[in-house]
XYZ file of C-alpha atoms in Angstrom:
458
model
C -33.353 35.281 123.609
C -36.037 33.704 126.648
C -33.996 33.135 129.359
C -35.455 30.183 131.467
C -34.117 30.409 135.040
C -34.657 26.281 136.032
C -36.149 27.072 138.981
C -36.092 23.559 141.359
C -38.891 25.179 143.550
C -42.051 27.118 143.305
C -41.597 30.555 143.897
C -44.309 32.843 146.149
C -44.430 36.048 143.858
C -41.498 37.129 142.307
C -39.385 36.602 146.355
C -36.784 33.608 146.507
C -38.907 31.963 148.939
C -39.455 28.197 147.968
C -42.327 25.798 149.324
C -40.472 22.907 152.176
C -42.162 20.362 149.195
C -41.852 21.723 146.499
C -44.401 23.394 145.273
C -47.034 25.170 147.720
C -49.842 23.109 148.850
C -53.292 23.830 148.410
C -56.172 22.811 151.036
C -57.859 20.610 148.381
C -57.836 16.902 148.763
C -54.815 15.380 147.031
C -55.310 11.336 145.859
C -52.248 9.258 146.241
C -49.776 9.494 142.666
C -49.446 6.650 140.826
C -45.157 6.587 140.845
C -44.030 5.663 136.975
C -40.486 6.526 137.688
C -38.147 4.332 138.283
C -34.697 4.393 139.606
C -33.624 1.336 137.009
C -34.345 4.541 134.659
C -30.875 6.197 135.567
C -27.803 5.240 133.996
C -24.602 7.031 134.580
C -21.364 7.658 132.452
C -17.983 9.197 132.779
C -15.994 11.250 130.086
C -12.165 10.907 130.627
C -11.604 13.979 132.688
C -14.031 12.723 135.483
C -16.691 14.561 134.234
C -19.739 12.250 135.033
C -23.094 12.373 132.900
C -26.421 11.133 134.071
C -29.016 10.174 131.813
C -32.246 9.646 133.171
C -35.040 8.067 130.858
C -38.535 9.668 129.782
C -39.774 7.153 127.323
C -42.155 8.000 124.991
C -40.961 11.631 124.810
C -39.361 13.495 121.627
C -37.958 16.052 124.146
C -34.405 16.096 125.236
C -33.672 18.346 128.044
C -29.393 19.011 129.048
C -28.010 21.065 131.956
C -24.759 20.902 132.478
C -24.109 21.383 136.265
C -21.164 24.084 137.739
C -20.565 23.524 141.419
C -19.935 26.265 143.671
C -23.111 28.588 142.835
C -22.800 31.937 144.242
C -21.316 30.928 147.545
C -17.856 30.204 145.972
C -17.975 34.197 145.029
C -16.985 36.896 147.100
C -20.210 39.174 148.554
C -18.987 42.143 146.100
C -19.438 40.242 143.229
C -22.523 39.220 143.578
C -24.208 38.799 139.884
C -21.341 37.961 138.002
C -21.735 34.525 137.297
C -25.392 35.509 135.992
C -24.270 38.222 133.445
C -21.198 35.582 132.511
C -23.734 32.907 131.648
C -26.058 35.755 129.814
C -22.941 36.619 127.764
C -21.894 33.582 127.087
C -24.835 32.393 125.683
C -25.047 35.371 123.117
C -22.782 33.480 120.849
C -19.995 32.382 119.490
C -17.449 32.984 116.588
C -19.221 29.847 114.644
C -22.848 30.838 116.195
C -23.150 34.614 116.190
C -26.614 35.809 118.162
C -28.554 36.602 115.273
C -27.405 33.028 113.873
C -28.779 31.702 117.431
C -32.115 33.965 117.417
C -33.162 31.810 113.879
C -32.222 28.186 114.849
C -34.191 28.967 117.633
C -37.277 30.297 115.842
C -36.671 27.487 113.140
C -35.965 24.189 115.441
C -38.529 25.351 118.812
C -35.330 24.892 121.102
C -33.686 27.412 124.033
C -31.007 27.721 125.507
C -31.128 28.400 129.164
C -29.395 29.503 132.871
C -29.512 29.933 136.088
C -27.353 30.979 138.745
C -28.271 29.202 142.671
C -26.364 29.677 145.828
C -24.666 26.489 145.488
C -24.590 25.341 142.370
C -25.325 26.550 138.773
C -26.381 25.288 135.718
C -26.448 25.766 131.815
C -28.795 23.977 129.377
C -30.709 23.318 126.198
C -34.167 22.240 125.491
C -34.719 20.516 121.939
C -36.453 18.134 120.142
C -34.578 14.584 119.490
C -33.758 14.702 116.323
C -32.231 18.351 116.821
C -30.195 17.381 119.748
C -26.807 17.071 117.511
C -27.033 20.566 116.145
C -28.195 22.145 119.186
C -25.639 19.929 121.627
C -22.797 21.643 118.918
C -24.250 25.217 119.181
C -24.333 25.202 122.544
C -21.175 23.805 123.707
C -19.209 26.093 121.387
C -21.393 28.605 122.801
C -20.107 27.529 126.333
C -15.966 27.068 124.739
C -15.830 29.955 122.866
C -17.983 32.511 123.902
C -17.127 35.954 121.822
C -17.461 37.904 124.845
C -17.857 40.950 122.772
C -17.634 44.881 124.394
C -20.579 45.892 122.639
C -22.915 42.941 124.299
C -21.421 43.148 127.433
C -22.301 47.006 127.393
C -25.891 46.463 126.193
C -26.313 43.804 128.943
C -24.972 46.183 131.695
C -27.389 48.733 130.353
C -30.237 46.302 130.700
C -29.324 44.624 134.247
C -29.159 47.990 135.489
C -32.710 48.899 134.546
C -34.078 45.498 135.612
C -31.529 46.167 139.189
C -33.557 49.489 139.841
C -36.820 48.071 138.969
C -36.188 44.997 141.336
C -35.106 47.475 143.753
C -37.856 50.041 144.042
C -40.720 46.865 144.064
C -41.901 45.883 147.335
C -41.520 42.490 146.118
C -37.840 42.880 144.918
C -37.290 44.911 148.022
C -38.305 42.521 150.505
C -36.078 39.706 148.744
C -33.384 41.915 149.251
C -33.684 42.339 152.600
C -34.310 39.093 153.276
C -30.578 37.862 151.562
C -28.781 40.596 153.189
C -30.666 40.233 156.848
C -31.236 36.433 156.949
C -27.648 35.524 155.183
C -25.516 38.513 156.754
C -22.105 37.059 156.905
C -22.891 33.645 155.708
C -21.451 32.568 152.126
C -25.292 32.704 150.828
C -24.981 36.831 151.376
C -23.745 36.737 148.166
C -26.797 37.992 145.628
C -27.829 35.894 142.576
C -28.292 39.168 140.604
C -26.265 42.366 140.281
C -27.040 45.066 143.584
C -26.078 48.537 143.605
C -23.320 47.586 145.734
C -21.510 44.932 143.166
C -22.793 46.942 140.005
C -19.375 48.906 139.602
C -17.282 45.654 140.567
C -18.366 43.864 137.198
C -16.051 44.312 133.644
C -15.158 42.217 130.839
C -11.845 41.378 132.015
C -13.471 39.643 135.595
C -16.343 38.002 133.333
C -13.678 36.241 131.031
C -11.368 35.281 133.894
C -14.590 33.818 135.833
C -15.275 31.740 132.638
C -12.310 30.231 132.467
C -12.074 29.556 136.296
C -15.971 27.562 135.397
C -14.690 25.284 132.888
C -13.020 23.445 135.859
C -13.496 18.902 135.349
C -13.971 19.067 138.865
C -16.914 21.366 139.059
C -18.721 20.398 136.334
C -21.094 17.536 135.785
C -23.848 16.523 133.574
C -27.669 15.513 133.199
C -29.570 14.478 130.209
C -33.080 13.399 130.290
C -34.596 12.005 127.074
C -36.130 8.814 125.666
C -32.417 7.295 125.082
C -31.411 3.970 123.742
C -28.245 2.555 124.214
C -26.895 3.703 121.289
C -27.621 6.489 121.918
C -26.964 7.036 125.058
C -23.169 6.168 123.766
C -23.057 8.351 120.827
C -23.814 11.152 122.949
C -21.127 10.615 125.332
C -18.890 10.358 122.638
C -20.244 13.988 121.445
C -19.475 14.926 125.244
C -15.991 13.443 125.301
C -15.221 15.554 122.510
C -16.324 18.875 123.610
C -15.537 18.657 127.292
C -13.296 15.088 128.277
C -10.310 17.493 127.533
C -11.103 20.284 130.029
C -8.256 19.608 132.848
C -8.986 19.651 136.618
C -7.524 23.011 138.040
C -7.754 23.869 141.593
C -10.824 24.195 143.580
C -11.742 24.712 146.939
C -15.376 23.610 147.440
C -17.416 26.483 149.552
C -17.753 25.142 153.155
C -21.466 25.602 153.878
C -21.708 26.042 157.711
C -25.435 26.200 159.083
C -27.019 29.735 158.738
C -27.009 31.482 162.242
C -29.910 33.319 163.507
C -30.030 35.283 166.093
C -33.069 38.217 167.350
C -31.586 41.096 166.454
C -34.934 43.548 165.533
C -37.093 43.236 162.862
C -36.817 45.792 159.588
C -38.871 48.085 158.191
C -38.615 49.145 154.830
C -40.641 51.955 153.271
C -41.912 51.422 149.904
C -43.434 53.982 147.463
C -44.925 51.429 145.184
C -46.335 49.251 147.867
C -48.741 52.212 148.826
C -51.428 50.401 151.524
C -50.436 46.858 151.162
C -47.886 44.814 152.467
C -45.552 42.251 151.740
C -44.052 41.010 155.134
C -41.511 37.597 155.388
C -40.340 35.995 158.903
C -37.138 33.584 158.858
C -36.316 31.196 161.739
C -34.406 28.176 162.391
C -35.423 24.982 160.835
C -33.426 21.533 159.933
C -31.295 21.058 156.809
C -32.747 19.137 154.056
C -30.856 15.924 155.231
C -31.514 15.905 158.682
C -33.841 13.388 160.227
C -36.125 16.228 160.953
C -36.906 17.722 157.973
C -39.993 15.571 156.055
C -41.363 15.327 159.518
C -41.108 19.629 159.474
C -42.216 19.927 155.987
C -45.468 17.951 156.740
C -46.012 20.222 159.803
C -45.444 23.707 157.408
C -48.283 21.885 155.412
C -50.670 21.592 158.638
C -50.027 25.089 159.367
C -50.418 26.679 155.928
C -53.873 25.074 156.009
C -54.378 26.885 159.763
C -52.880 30.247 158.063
C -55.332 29.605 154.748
C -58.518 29.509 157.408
C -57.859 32.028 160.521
C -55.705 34.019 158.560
C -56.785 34.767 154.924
C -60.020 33.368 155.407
C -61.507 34.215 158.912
C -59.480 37.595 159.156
C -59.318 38.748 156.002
C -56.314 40.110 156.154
C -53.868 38.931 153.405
C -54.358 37.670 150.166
C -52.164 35.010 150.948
C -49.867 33.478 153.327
C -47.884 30.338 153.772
C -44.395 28.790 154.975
C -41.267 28.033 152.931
C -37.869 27.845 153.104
C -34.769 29.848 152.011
C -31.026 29.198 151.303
C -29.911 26.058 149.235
C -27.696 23.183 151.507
C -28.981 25.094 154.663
C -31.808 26.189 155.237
C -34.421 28.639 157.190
C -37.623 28.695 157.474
C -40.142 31.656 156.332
C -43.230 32.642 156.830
C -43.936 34.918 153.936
C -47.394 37.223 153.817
C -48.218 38.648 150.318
C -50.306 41.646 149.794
C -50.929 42.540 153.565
C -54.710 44.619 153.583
C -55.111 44.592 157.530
C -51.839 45.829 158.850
C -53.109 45.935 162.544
C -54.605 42.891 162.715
C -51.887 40.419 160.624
C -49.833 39.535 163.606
C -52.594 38.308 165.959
C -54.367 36.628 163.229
C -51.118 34.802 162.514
C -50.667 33.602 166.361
C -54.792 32.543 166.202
C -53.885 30.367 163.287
C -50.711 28.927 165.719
C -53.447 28.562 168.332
C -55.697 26.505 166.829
C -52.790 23.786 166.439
C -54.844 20.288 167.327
C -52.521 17.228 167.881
C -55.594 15.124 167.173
C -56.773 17.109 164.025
C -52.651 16.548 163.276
C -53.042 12.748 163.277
C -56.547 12.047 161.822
C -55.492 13.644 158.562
C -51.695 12.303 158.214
C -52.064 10.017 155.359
C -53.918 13.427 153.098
C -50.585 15.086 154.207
C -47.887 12.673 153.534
C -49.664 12.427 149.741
C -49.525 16.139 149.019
C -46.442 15.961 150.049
C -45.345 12.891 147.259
C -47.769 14.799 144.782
C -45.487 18.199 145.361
C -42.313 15.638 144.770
C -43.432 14.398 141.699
C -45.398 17.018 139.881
C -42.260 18.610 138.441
C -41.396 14.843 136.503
C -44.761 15.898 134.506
C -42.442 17.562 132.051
C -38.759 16.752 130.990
C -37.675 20.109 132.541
C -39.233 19.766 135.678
C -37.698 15.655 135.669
C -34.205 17.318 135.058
C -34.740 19.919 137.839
C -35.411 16.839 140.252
C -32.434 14.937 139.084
C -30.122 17.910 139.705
C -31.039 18.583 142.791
C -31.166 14.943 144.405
C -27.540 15.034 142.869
C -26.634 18.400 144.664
C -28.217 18.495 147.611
C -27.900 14.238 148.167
C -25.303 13.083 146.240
C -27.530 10.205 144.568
C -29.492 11.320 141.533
C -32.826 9.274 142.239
C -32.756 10.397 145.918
C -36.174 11.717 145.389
C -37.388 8.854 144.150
C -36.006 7.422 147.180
C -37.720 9.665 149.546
C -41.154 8.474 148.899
C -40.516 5.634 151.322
C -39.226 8.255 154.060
C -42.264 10.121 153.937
C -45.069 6.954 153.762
C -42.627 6.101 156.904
C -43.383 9.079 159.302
C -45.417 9.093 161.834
C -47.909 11.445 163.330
C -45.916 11.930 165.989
C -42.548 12.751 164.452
C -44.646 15.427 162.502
C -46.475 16.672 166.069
C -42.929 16.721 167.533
C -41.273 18.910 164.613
C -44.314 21.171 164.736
C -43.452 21.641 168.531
C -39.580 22.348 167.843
C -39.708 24.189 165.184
C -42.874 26.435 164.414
C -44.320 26.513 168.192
C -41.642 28.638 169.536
C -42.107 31.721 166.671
C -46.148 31.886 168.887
C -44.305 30.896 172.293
C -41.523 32.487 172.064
C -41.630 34.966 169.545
C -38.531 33.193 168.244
C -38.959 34.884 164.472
C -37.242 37.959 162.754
C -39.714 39.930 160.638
C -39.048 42.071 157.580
C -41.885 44.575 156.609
C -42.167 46.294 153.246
C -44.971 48.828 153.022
C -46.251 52.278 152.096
C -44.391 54.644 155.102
C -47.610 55.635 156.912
C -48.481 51.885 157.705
C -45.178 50.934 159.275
C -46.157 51.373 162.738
C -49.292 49.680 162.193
C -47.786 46.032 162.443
C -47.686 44.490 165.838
C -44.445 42.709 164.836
């Protein structure tokens, strides 16, 4: 079965490294979007239980897109059980009683739908894809899929067998190595330490037993929630609440403590160094440092300066230097954040670092200012390119409701970023990114072949 993993932001390679807007941004000129979306295009229900559905509208589409939303993500798990909730959800969705796998495998083939998963630091979702006129059948599939999973010995066995191959692959990548080292270095004893996938180190923690009592602790009223984007009509819209209330208004509200998220500490405690078989001569290098939370003031005004400086990276240091094949700044974590500069396929070793503080020194408050306006529209382009498709639209929804409480908060944020100034963007680029070339105020992870290790000036 294709597993889609939702992702809300672009990723750089295969590393959990995602864009400050988005999506990365290119140095191309970027016209202004024409907005069709709406936020009279929301409407929002509530089952019984509390349980609250959003539906937003995509008219003129035969595509209906769920995800049913589980708070909590990986940060309400303990560090040594990291992965669990991902095999749980892989599990889950290999049937039911009613809808064996094999049963699942042809409705798939038959009716072009998928069922799909993915597991985020705080806050996970499972979904379904269809076609309008399939979305009864494929709403009943799946929700008995999510009730009554069969949580069979031989599955969970032949799912073991294949995380564990895909855990040593992941591990002996450079890529998959450096995203490692970047959870466990830049999260170390923060509730985001806990991994997304199964490690070595929470491999032998995982059984049957803990994925069934995890299930049950996930069909919780108060952690779940619901978003459904679709070309809906009124009537619709009701008869598929009713189909909710069914399935899910009688799921009671057990006790939950909602993870405290406290702001990820950093502190200058030595860059790492990984040796890497597979790299052989190139490297794959990421820097984290401090950088504002998604709601605070500072953050469009920081995101517009990480575009500024990607285009100063993309010239002095791919460009003039020669010495990556790309580079470019992002961010890392979910609620909190940190910043990263992340360098993919390193060629010149010796010469990456001071091509990196050239590109910091030819920062240009006046170059800053003249082209604001080109910045501030890649930056609403990158917000609404994902709304081009119904899965990218529900990805948006989600995480304005997660991360804002208010599902058209990105709609909303257009008017936040048309409202900053040059100099709110010249004064986050001073706080935030001017101290890594001042002040060497950066950590640095370095994956590469061993005999280039003491190459990099880091």
């Amino acid at each position: 079965m294709k597993k889609n993993k939702l992702k809300i932001l672009a990723l750089l390679s295969s590393l959990t490294i995602f864009s400050t807007v988005l999506l990365s941004c290119a140095s191309t000129k970027v016209d202004t979007p024409v907005l069709v979306e709406s936020v009279d295009d929301f409407t929002t229900k509530t089952l019984s239980n509390g349980i609250t559905v959003t539906f937003k509208q995509n008219r003129g589409s035969k595509i209906i897109v769920l995800r049913m939303i589980i708070e909590g993500g990986t940060s309400a798990l303990d560090e040594t059980l990291g992965g669990l909730e991902d095999i749980t959800f892989d599990l889950l969705l290999r049937g039911s009683e009613s809808y064996p796998y094999e049963k699942i495998k042809q409705l798939e083939y038959e009716k072009s739908f998928s069922l799909s998963s993915s597991v985020g630091k705080d806050y996970s979702a499972l979904g379904f894809t269809c076609i309008q006129r399939d979305m009864s059948e494929v709403f009943e599939l799946f929700s008995d899929c999510v009730l009554n999973p069969r949580f069979l010995e031989a599955d969970f066995n032949q799912l073991m067998t294949e995380n564990s191959a895909a855990m040593k692959e992941r591990s002996s990548s450079p890529n998959g190595a450096l995203s490692l080292a970047l959870t466990k270095t830049a999260f170390q004893g923060h509730p985001y330490a806990t991994t997304t996938k199964i490690t070595e180190e929470t491999y032998k923690n995982i059984n049957l037993d803990l994925i069934r009592s995890h299930h049950k602790s996930l069909l919780n009223a108060l952690r779940l929630k619901f978003v459904i984007v679709g070309n809906f009509s009124q009537a619709l819209q009701n008869d598929f609440v009713s189909k909710l209330e069914i399935a899910f208004g009688n799921l009671s509200k057990k006790q939950y403590s909602e993870p405290k998220i406290p702001k990820i500490p950093f502190s200058l405690n030595g860059n790492v160094k990984i040796a890497n078989e597979q790299a052989g001569n190139t490297g794959y290098v990421a820097g984290f440092f401090p950088c504002p939370s998604r709601s605070d003031a500072d953050y469009i005004p920081f995101a517009i300066a990480t575009m500024y400086l990607d285009d100063l990276f993309f010239s002095n240091v791919r460009e003039k230097a020669g010495a990556v094949y790309s580079i470019n700044t992002g961010v890392i974590g979910g609620k909190e954040l940190l910043g990263v500069i992340s360098a993919y396929k390193v060629s010149d070793q010796k010469n990456l670092k001071n091509a990196i503080m050239q590109a910091f020194a030819a920062y240009s408050d006046s170059e800053l200012e003249k082209d604001i306006d080109q910045y501030k529209n890649k930056y609403i382009s990158a917000l609404f390119s994902p709304s081009q498709t119904a899965s990218g639209s529900a990805s948006n929804v989600v995480s304005s409701l997660e991360f804002f409480g208010d599902a058209r908060a990105y709609l909303k944020r257009v008017e936040a970023v048309q409202n900053t100034t040059s100099k709110q963007v010249q004064d986050a680029f001073k706080k935030y990114l001017e101290p890594i070339a001042k002040e060497n105020y950066i950590r640095w992870i370095v994956v590469d072949g061993d005999r280039n290790l003491d190459d990099y000036g880091f």
